[in-house]
């Protein structure tokens, strides 16, 4: 479907409501919201419904409706969709359950459902409905807490009950539209996303999803969202436990579907939330400020305790409080009492509390820093027991300073319940993010931090079929294949085990001897490797020991100046196709779980950013006076592995390089062990 085909469905001028009690509830909600278009109830057994005369059938309607809410049995639903499609209805919402979600004959019923609808777009089945607050449309059979609005955020969601909960929020989120998807027999999250991108009234988009049907199309839409600067935040639930199959490669056991979605969201500058409060707070942030370019915060409060609290909480999330420059500090100091220590976070004490002009001056001076966002921490007291006029005064001063400086700013209530809804609404209307809860605020800032610097046009491509008859290649064969694609491998030779000592030839000691077999993976776990062999006698003894595993051995020069060990892996996912995993490598790779995922095709800037995101990065970057690792060679190695995967996409099943030994800067990165599984 295209977004244009959803205009009548989502913004109808005429609505047919078909069914009994549920259908009547929809009419009630439409009236309560103030819908001004025509509503036509269809029920052959009733004369009136919610004060309106009922039509006996779809064929009796005065004209084709823009949208029909269909709340009849599943069998009757199929008949009704066919009738609506025949008269040219603009779309429908199907409330009935008992389709693909129940198994049995549900799949056949779904096929009939799709055939009946034809080219008519349908949400559902098993769908709660749509709230379009811009046009006062409540195709919705239940209570909700939303109100008409001119501009705001849009949410697409798979759960009807969660959609109701979202409408009940009291956090100041300007909710403009919410769509529940149901079973997605026809319309899915991508269709809704495209419609949201085309609606200029929508300021930010929230996706609460379990998964996506067409990743290549989603990638295209996400690139378009970046181009028109309409930010997206995703809350992905239903994250699966990583497959516990007896995999040959480390990559297959360490990467799950959720890691791949995370990589997709990072590529396209999509904020990722991990809780419902974080989802809503991130939506507010993106709606007001758009995506943040970095992670630099400025903070003010009149309490040293709050300053310490936010400093600790921000550090745990990788957010920074840059020091004030001399000139900036002097400007702030000039607005405060001499006893105030001017730092960031700033505890401005209470000397200026209740003095609007002085508050505005301090706030404006602090906002003029090199921050991605500046926040004031303030918790309102209970209105039923306290006066709030001085708190209102601080809010007015903050808004005035924001208008003067045009900075990106926020208010943070340490406790969510200490931000009254009217205050949050006022702040949103004045371009200030009202954060309900300090942890929620910092989670939102972390989710949005750096996204403004993401400009990837790197589209995800649809995966091809998996290879058939894929076979393990032994380490030597795997390394030769990788060397052909620009990777550095140690000097070595494959030999019969009983001739290993003679095969050493001009290899430089120390050397490594490994059992060589396509059936032998994770050699260190099996004792099938000997390191640091310094002469032919050592090699001969090692080769004898290797005969317990294979009649062949691999003798290689040992890399002795490694700075760090990494893993590079390739695996295949049914939705994402081939992907790259990188991380801290070595024999304890699964213990440390320091990995990240990169989708294909991959660019070098994307690869470098992924390397820098790892916990092992400080070690690569010269931790505590150690030599820096050769970052350029690491990036080139990963890029070459990615190119190898793309060149062999039709036959490659898995690939593991573990470890990639990273040498000091300028000396390269060496593939010390490798395993490739591929077809002919």
Short mmCIF file of N, CA and C in Angstrom, two decimals, residues 295-433:
data_model
loop_
_atom_site.label_atom_id
_atom_site.label_comp_id
_atom_site.label_asym_id
_atom_site.label_seq_id
_atom_site.Cartn_x
_atom_site.Cartn_y
_atom_site.Cartn_z
N UNK A 295 26.27 13.87 23.20
CA UNK A 295 25.84 13.43 24.52
C UNK A 295 26.25 14.39 25.63
N UNK A 296 26.41 15.67 25.27
CA UNK A 296 26.90 16.68 26.23
C UNK A 296 25.73 17.38 26.90
N UNK A 297 25.73 17.31 28.24
CA UNK A 297 24.63 17.88 29.03
C UNK A 297 25.11 19.07 29.84
N UNK A 298 24.21 20.03 30.00
CA UNK A 298 24.36 21.07 31.00
C UNK A 298 23.22 20.91 31.98
N UNK A 299 23.48 21.11 33.28
CA UNK A 299 22.45 20.88 34.28
C UNK A 299 22.51 21.95 35.35
N UNK A 300 21.34 22.38 35.81
CA UNK A 300 21.22 23.33 36.90
C UNK A 300 20.22 22.82 37.93
N UNK A 301 20.50 23.08 39.18
CA UNK A 301 19.55 22.81 40.26
C UNK A 301 19.94 23.68 41.44
N UNK A 302 19.06 23.79 42.40
CA UNK A 302 19.41 24.56 43.60
C UNK A 302 19.73 23.62 44.75
N UNK A 303 20.22 22.42 44.42
CA UNK A 303 20.55 21.42 45.42
C UNK A 303 21.80 20.67 45.01
N UNK A 304 22.76 20.61 45.92
CA UNK A 304 23.94 19.82 45.64
C UNK A 304 23.63 18.34 45.53
N UNK A 305 22.61 17.89 46.27
CA UNK A 305 22.21 16.49 46.19
C UNK A 305 21.70 16.13 44.81
N UNK A 306 20.90 17.01 44.21
CA UNK A 306 20.40 16.75 42.87
C UNK A 306 21.52 16.79 41.84
N UNK A 307 22.48 17.71 42.03
CA UNK A 307 23.61 17.80 41.11
C UNK A 307 24.43 16.51 41.15
N UNK A 308 24.67 15.99 42.33
CA UNK A 308 25.41 14.74 42.45
C UNK A 308 24.63 13.57 41.86
N UNK A 309 23.33 13.57 42.10
CA UNK A 309 22.48 12.48 41.61
C UNK A 309 22.51 12.40 40.09
N UNK A 310 22.36 13.55 39.43
CA UNK A 310 22.32 13.51 37.97
C UNK A 310 23.71 13.23 37.40
N UNK A 311 24.77 13.68 38.09
CA UNK A 311 26.11 13.39 37.60
C UNK A 311 26.38 11.89 37.61
N UNK A 312 26.01 11.23 38.70
CA UNK A 312 26.22 9.78 38.79
C UNK A 312 25.37 9.03 37.78
N UNK A 313 24.09 9.41 37.68
CA UNK A 313 23.18 8.71 36.79
C UNK A 313 23.58 8.89 35.33
N UNK A 314 24.06 10.07 34.98
CA UNK A 314 24.48 10.33 33.59
C UNK A 314 25.74 9.53 33.25
N UNK A 315 26.68 9.46 34.19
CA UNK A 315 27.93 8.73 33.93
C UNK A 315 27.64 7.26 33.66
N UNK A 316 26.68 6.68 34.38
CA UNK A 316 26.33 5.27 34.15
C UNK A 316 25.81 5.04 32.75
N UNK A 317 25.30 6.07 32.12
CA UNK A 317 24.72 5.95 30.78
C UNK A 317 25.64 6.47 29.69
N UNK A 318 26.85 6.84 30.03
CA UNK A 318 27.79 7.32 29.03
C UNK A 318 27.53 8.73 28.57
N UNK A 319 26.77 9.50 29.35
CA UNK A 319 26.52 10.91 29.05
C UNK A 319 27.55 11.76 29.77
N UNK A 320 27.88 12.92 29.22
CA UNK A 320 28.95 13.73 29.77
C UNK A 320 28.47 15.12 30.16
N UNK A 321 29.14 15.68 31.17
CA UNK A 321 28.94 17.07 31.57
C UNK A 321 30.24 17.81 31.29
N UNK A 322 30.37 18.45 30.14
CA UNK A 322 31.63 19.14 29.82
C UNK A 322 31.88 20.30 30.79
N UNK A 323 33.15 20.51 31.11
CA UNK A 323 33.51 21.64 31.96
C UNK A 323 33.18 22.94 31.25
N UNK A 324 32.87 23.95 32.04
CA UNK A 324 32.61 25.27 31.47
C UNK A 324 33.95 25.91 31.10
N UNK A 325 34.02 26.51 29.93
CA UNK A 325 35.20 27.28 29.58
C UNK A 325 35.32 28.51 30.47
N UNK A 326 36.49 29.12 30.47
CA UNK A 326 36.71 30.28 31.36
C UNK A 326 35.71 31.40 31.12
N UNK A 327 35.53 31.75 29.86
CA UNK A 327 34.61 32.85 29.54
C UNK A 327 33.18 32.48 29.91
N UNK A 328 32.79 31.25 29.62
CA UNK A 328 31.43 30.80 29.96
C UNK A 328 31.23 30.81 31.47
N UNK A 329 32.20 30.30 32.21
CA UNK A 329 32.08 30.28 33.67
C UNK A 329 31.97 31.68 34.24
N UNK A 330 32.72 32.63 33.67
CA UNK A 330 32.64 34.01 34.16
C UNK A 330 31.27 34.62 33.91
N UNK A 331 30.68 34.32 32.77
CA UNK A 331 29.33 34.84 32.49
C UNK A 331 28.32 34.29 33.49
N UNK A 332 28.43 32.99 33.82
CA UNK A 332 27.52 32.40 34.79
C UNK A 332 27.80 32.97 36.18
N UNK A 333 29.07 33.08 36.55
CA UNK A 333 29.44 33.57 37.88
C UNK A 333 28.94 34.99 38.11
N UNK A 334 28.91 35.78 37.04
CA UNK A 334 28.47 37.17 37.17
C UNK A 334 27.01 37.28 37.56
N UNK A 335 26.24 36.22 37.42
CA UNK A 335 24.80 36.26 37.76
C UNK A 335 24.51 35.68 39.13
N UNK A 336 25.54 35.22 39.85
CA UNK A 336 25.31 34.47 41.08
C UNK A 336 26.05 35.07 42.27
N UNK A 337 25.70 34.59 43.45
CA UNK A 337 26.37 34.98 44.68
C UNK A 337 27.81 34.48 44.66
N UNK A 338 28.69 35.19 45.31
CA UNK A 338 30.11 34.85 45.30
C UNK A 338 30.42 33.50 45.93
N UNK A 339 29.47 32.96 46.74
CA UNK A 339 29.72 31.70 47.42
C UNK A 339 29.38 30.48 46.56
N UNK A 340 28.84 30.71 45.38
CA UNK A 340 28.45 29.60 44.51
C UNK A 340 29.66 29.13 43.71
N UNK A 341 29.91 27.82 43.75
CA UNK A 341 30.97 27.21 42.95
C UNK A 341 30.42 26.91 41.56
N UNK A 342 30.94 27.60 40.56
CA UNK A 342 30.40 27.49 39.20
C UNK A 342 31.00 26.28 38.50
N UNK A 343 30.21 25.22 38.41
CA UNK A 343 30.63 23.98 37.76
C UNK A 343 29.47 23.46 36.93
N UNK A 344 29.69 22.36 36.27
CA UNK A 344 28.63 21.66 35.53
C UNK A 344 28.67 20.19 35.94
N UNK A 345 27.60 19.69 36.60
CA UNK A 345 26.31 20.31 36.92
C UNK A 345 26.46 21.49 37.89
N UNK A 346 25.55 22.44 37.75
CA UNK A 346 25.60 23.66 38.55
C UNK A 346 24.57 23.62 39.68
N UNK A 347 25.05 23.75 40.91
CA UNK A 347 24.17 23.99 42.06
C UNK A 347 24.17 25.48 42.30
N UNK A 348 23.08 26.17 41.88
CA UNK A 348 23.06 27.64 41.97
C UNK A 348 22.56 28.14 43.32
N UNK A 349 22.37 27.23 44.26
CA UNK A 349 21.89 27.54 45.62
C UNK A 349 20.51 28.19 45.55
N UNK A 350 20.12 28.87 46.59
CA UNK A 350 18.77 29.46 46.63
C UNK A 350 18.82 30.98 46.72
N UNK A 351 20.00 31.56 46.48
CA UNK A 351 20.12 33.02 46.60
C UNK A 351 19.22 33.74 45.60
N UNK A 352 18.99 33.13 44.45
CA UNK A 352 18.19 33.80 43.42
C UNK A 352 16.78 33.23 43.33
N UNK A 353 16.45 32.25 44.18
CA UNK A 353 15.12 31.63 44.15
C UNK A 353 14.05 32.68 44.45
N UNK A 354 13.01 32.70 43.65
CA UNK A 354 11.92 33.67 43.83
C UNK A 354 12.19 35.02 43.20
N UNK A 355 13.30 35.14 42.45
CA UNK A 355 13.65 36.41 41.80
C UNK A 355 13.71 36.16 40.29
N UNK A 356 12.63 36.46 39.60
CA UNK A 356 12.53 36.03 38.19
C UNK A 356 13.62 36.58 37.29
N UNK A 357 13.98 37.86 37.44
CA UNK A 357 14.99 38.44 36.54
C UNK A 357 16.35 37.78 36.76
N UNK A 358 16.70 37.53 38.02
CA UNK A 358 17.99 36.90 38.32
C UNK A 358 18.01 35.44 37.88
N UNK A 359 16.89 34.76 38.08
CA UNK A 359 16.80 33.38 37.59
C UNK A 359 17.00 33.34 36.07
N UNK A 360 16.32 34.22 35.36
CA UNK A 360 16.42 34.23 33.90
C UNK A 360 17.85 34.50 33.46
N UNK A 361 18.53 35.42 34.15
CA UNK A 361 19.91 35.75 33.79
C UNK A 361 20.83 34.54 33.98
N UNK A 362 20.69 33.84 35.11
CA UNK A 362 21.52 32.67 35.37
C UNK A 362 21.22 31.56 34.38
N UNK A 363 19.94 31.33 34.17
CA UNK A 363 19.54 30.26 33.24
C UNK A 363 20.09 30.53 31.84
N UNK A 364 19.95 31.78 31.37
CA UNK A 364 20.40 32.11 30.02
C UNK A 364 21.92 31.99 29.91
N UNK A 365 22.62 32.43 30.96
CA UNK A 365 24.09 32.33 30.93
C UNK A 365 24.54 30.88 30.84
N UNK A 366 23.88 29.99 31.58
CA UNK A 366 24.26 28.57 31.55
C UNK A 366 23.90 27.95 30.20
N UNK A 367 22.77 28.33 29.63
CA UNK A 367 22.33 27.75 28.36
C UNK A 367 23.30 28.06 27.21
N UNK A 368 24.09 29.12 27.37
CA UNK A 368 25.00 29.52 26.29
C UNK A 368 26.31 28.72 26.32
N UNK A 369 26.22 27.46 26.65
CA UNK A 369 27.38 26.58 26.65
C UNK A 369 27.36 25.64 25.47
N UNK A 370 28.41 24.84 25.39
CA UNK A 370 28.52 23.89 24.26
C UNK A 370 27.83 22.57 24.64
N UNK A 371 26.54 22.66 24.92
CA UNK A 371 25.77 21.49 25.34
C UNK A 371 24.83 21.07 24.22
N UNK A 372 24.55 19.78 24.17
CA UNK A 372 23.52 19.31 23.25
C UNK A 372 22.13 19.54 23.82
N UNK A 373 22.03 19.58 25.13
CA UNK A 373 20.77 19.94 25.80
C UNK A 373 21.10 20.41 27.21
N UNK A 374 20.36 21.41 27.68
CA UNK A 374 20.54 21.96 29.02
C UNK A 374 19.27 21.74 29.81
N UNK A 375 19.41 21.25 31.04
CA UNK A 375 18.24 20.87 31.84
C UNK A 375 18.25 21.56 33.19
N UNK A 376 17.06 21.92 33.64
CA UNK A 376 16.84 22.43 34.99
C UNK A 376 16.11 21.36 35.78
N UNK A 377 16.66 20.99 36.93
CA UNK A 377 16.01 20.01 37.79
C UNK A 377 15.09 20.74 38.76
N UNK A 378 13.82 20.38 38.72
CA UNK A 378 12.86 21.02 39.61
C UNK A 378 11.69 20.07 39.85
N UNK A 379 11.36 19.84 41.09
CA UNK A 379 10.26 18.97 41.48
C UNK A 379 9.17 19.80 42.15
N UNK A 380 7.99 19.79 41.55
CA UNK A 380 6.87 20.55 42.12
C UNK A 380 6.39 19.88 43.41
N UNK A 381 5.99 20.71 44.38
CA UNK A 381 5.37 20.14 45.58
C UNK A 381 3.92 19.76 45.31
N UNK A 382 3.31 19.09 46.26
CA UNK A 382 1.89 18.75 46.13
C UNK A 382 1.05 20.02 46.18
N UNK A 383 0.24 20.20 45.16
CA UNK A 383 -0.55 21.43 45.07
C UNK A 383 -1.61 21.51 46.16
N UNK A 384 -2.04 20.37 46.70
CA UNK A 384 -3.08 20.40 47.73
C UNK A 384 -2.52 20.73 49.11
N UNK A 385 -1.19 20.82 49.21
CA UNK A 385 -0.60 21.09 50.52
C UNK A 385 0.43 22.21 50.49
N UNK A 386 0.70 22.75 49.32
CA UNK A 386 1.80 23.72 49.21
C UNK A 386 1.46 24.80 48.18
N UNK A 387 2.14 25.91 48.31
CA UNK A 387 2.07 26.95 47.28
C UNK A 387 3.07 26.62 46.18
N UNK A 388 2.68 26.90 44.96
CA UNK A 388 3.54 26.57 43.81
C UNK A 388 3.96 27.80 43.03
N UNK A 389 3.66 29.01 43.55
CA UNK A 389 3.90 30.21 42.74
C UNK A 389 5.39 30.42 42.44
N UNK A 390 6.28 30.11 43.39
CA UNK A 390 7.70 30.30 43.12
C UNK A 390 8.22 29.26 42.13
N UNK A 391 7.63 28.07 42.13
CA UNK A 391 7.99 27.06 41.15
C UNK A 391 7.52 27.49 39.77
N UNK A 392 6.31 28.04 39.71
CA UNK A 392 5.82 28.59 38.44
C UNK A 392 6.73 29.70 37.94
N UNK A 393 7.22 30.51 38.87
CA UNK A 393 8.12 31.61 38.52
C UNK A 393 9.42 31.08 37.90
N UNK A 394 9.95 29.99 38.47
CA UNK A 394 11.17 29.39 37.91
C UNK A 394 10.93 28.86 36.51
N UNK A 395 9.76 28.26 36.31
CA UNK A 395 9.42 27.73 34.98
C UNK A 395 9.32 28.88 33.97
N UNK A 396 8.68 29.98 34.36
CA UNK A 396 8.56 31.13 33.45
C UNK A 396 9.95 31.69 33.12
N UNK A 397 10.83 31.74 34.12
CA UNK A 397 12.18 32.24 33.88
C UNK A 397 12.94 31.31 32.93
N UNK A 398 12.73 30.00 33.09
CA UNK A 398 13.40 29.04 32.20
C UNK A 398 12.92 29.20 30.76
N UNK A 399 11.62 29.37 30.59
CA UNK A 399 11.07 29.57 29.24
C UNK A 399 11.61 30.86 28.63
N UNK A 400 11.68 31.91 29.44
CA UNK A 400 12.20 33.19 28.94
C UNK A 400 13.65 33.05 28.52
N UNK A 401 14.46 32.34 29.31
CA UNK A 401 15.86 32.15 28.96
C UNK A 401 16.00 31.30 27.70
N UNK A 402 15.15 30.31 27.58
CA UNK A 402 15.18 29.47 26.38
C UNK A 402 14.83 30.30 25.14
N UNK A 403 13.84 31.15 25.24
CA UNK A 403 13.46 31.99 24.11
C UNK A 403 14.57 32.98 23.76
N UNK A 404 15.28 33.45 24.78
CA UNK A 404 16.39 34.40 24.55
C UNK A 404 17.57 33.73 23.87
N UNK A 405 17.89 32.51 24.27
CA UNK A 405 19.09 31.83 23.76
C UNK A 405 18.83 30.88 22.60
N UNK A 406 17.56 30.46 22.46
CA UNK A 406 17.16 29.48 21.45
C UNK A 406 17.91 28.16 21.63
N UNK A 407 18.25 27.85 22.86
CA UNK A 407 18.95 26.60 23.17
C UNK A 407 17.97 25.45 23.25
N UNK A 408 18.49 24.23 23.14
CA UNK A 408 17.68 23.03 23.40
C UNK A 408 17.66 22.80 24.90
N UNK A 409 16.48 22.80 25.47
CA UNK A 409 16.40 22.75 26.93
C UNK A 409 15.32 21.78 27.40
N UNK A 410 15.43 21.43 28.68
CA UNK A 410 14.48 20.51 29.30
C UNK A 410 14.29 20.88 30.76
N UNK A 411 13.18 20.46 31.31
CA UNK A 411 12.94 20.45 32.74
C UNK A 411 12.93 18.99 33.17
N UNK A 412 13.64 18.67 34.27
CA UNK A 412 13.66 17.31 34.79
C UNK A 412 13.08 17.29 36.19
N UNK A 413 12.00 16.55 36.38
CA UNK A 413 11.50 16.28 37.73
C UNK A 413 12.15 14.98 38.19
N UNK A 414 12.80 15.02 39.34
CA UNK A 414 13.47 13.82 39.83
C UNK A 414 12.50 12.67 39.97
N UNK A 415 11.31 12.97 40.48
CA UNK A 415 10.24 11.98 40.62
C UNK A 415 9.17 12.26 39.57
N UNK A 416 8.70 11.25 38.84
CA UNK A 416 7.69 11.49 37.80
C UNK A 416 6.44 12.19 38.33
N UNK A 417 6.03 11.84 39.55
CA UNK A 417 4.80 12.43 40.08
C UNK A 417 4.96 13.89 40.49
N UNK A 418 6.20 14.40 40.45
CA UNK A 418 6.44 15.80 40.83
C UNK A 418 6.49 16.73 39.62
N UNK A 419 5.95 16.29 38.49
CA UNK A 419 5.78 17.16 37.32
C UNK A 419 4.29 17.19 36.99
N UNK A 420 3.54 18.20 37.44
CA UNK A 420 2.10 18.25 37.14
C UNK A 420 1.83 18.30 35.65
N UNK A 421 0.77 17.64 35.25
CA UNK A 421 0.45 17.57 33.83
C UNK A 421 0.28 18.95 33.20
N UNK A 422 -0.43 19.92 33.84
CA UNK A 422 -0.55 21.24 33.20
C UNK A 422 0.81 21.91 32.97
N UNK A 423 1.74 21.71 33.88
CA UNK A 423 3.08 22.27 33.69
C UNK A 423 3.77 21.61 32.51
N UNK A 424 3.67 20.28 32.42
CA UNK A 424 4.28 19.57 31.30
C UNK A 424 3.69 20.03 29.96
N UNK A 425 2.39 20.19 29.91
CA UNK A 425 1.74 20.65 28.67
C UNK A 425 2.22 22.05 28.30
N UNK A 426 2.33 22.92 29.31
CA UNK A 426 2.80 24.29 29.05
C UNK A 426 4.23 24.28 28.52
N UNK A 427 5.08 23.47 29.11
CA UNK A 427 6.47 23.40 28.67
C UNK A 427 6.56 22.91 27.23
N UNK A 428 5.82 21.85 26.91
CA UNK A 428 5.83 21.35 25.53
C UNK A 428 5.39 22.44 24.56
N UNK A 429 4.36 23.19 24.93
CA UNK A 429 3.86 24.24 24.05
C UNK A 429 4.89 25.34 23.84
N UNK A 430 5.84 25.47 24.78
CA UNK A 430 6.87 26.51 24.68
C UNK A 430 8.23 25.95 24.24
N UNK A 431 8.23 24.72 23.72
CA UNK A 431 9.45 24.17 23.16
C UNK A 431 10.47 23.71 24.19
N UNK A 432 10.00 23.36 25.39
CA UNK A 432 10.87 22.84 26.44
C UNK A 432 10.43 21.40 26.73
N UNK A 433 11.39 20.46 26.80
CA UNK A 433 11.05 19.07 27.04
C UNK A 433 10.74 18.88 28.53
#
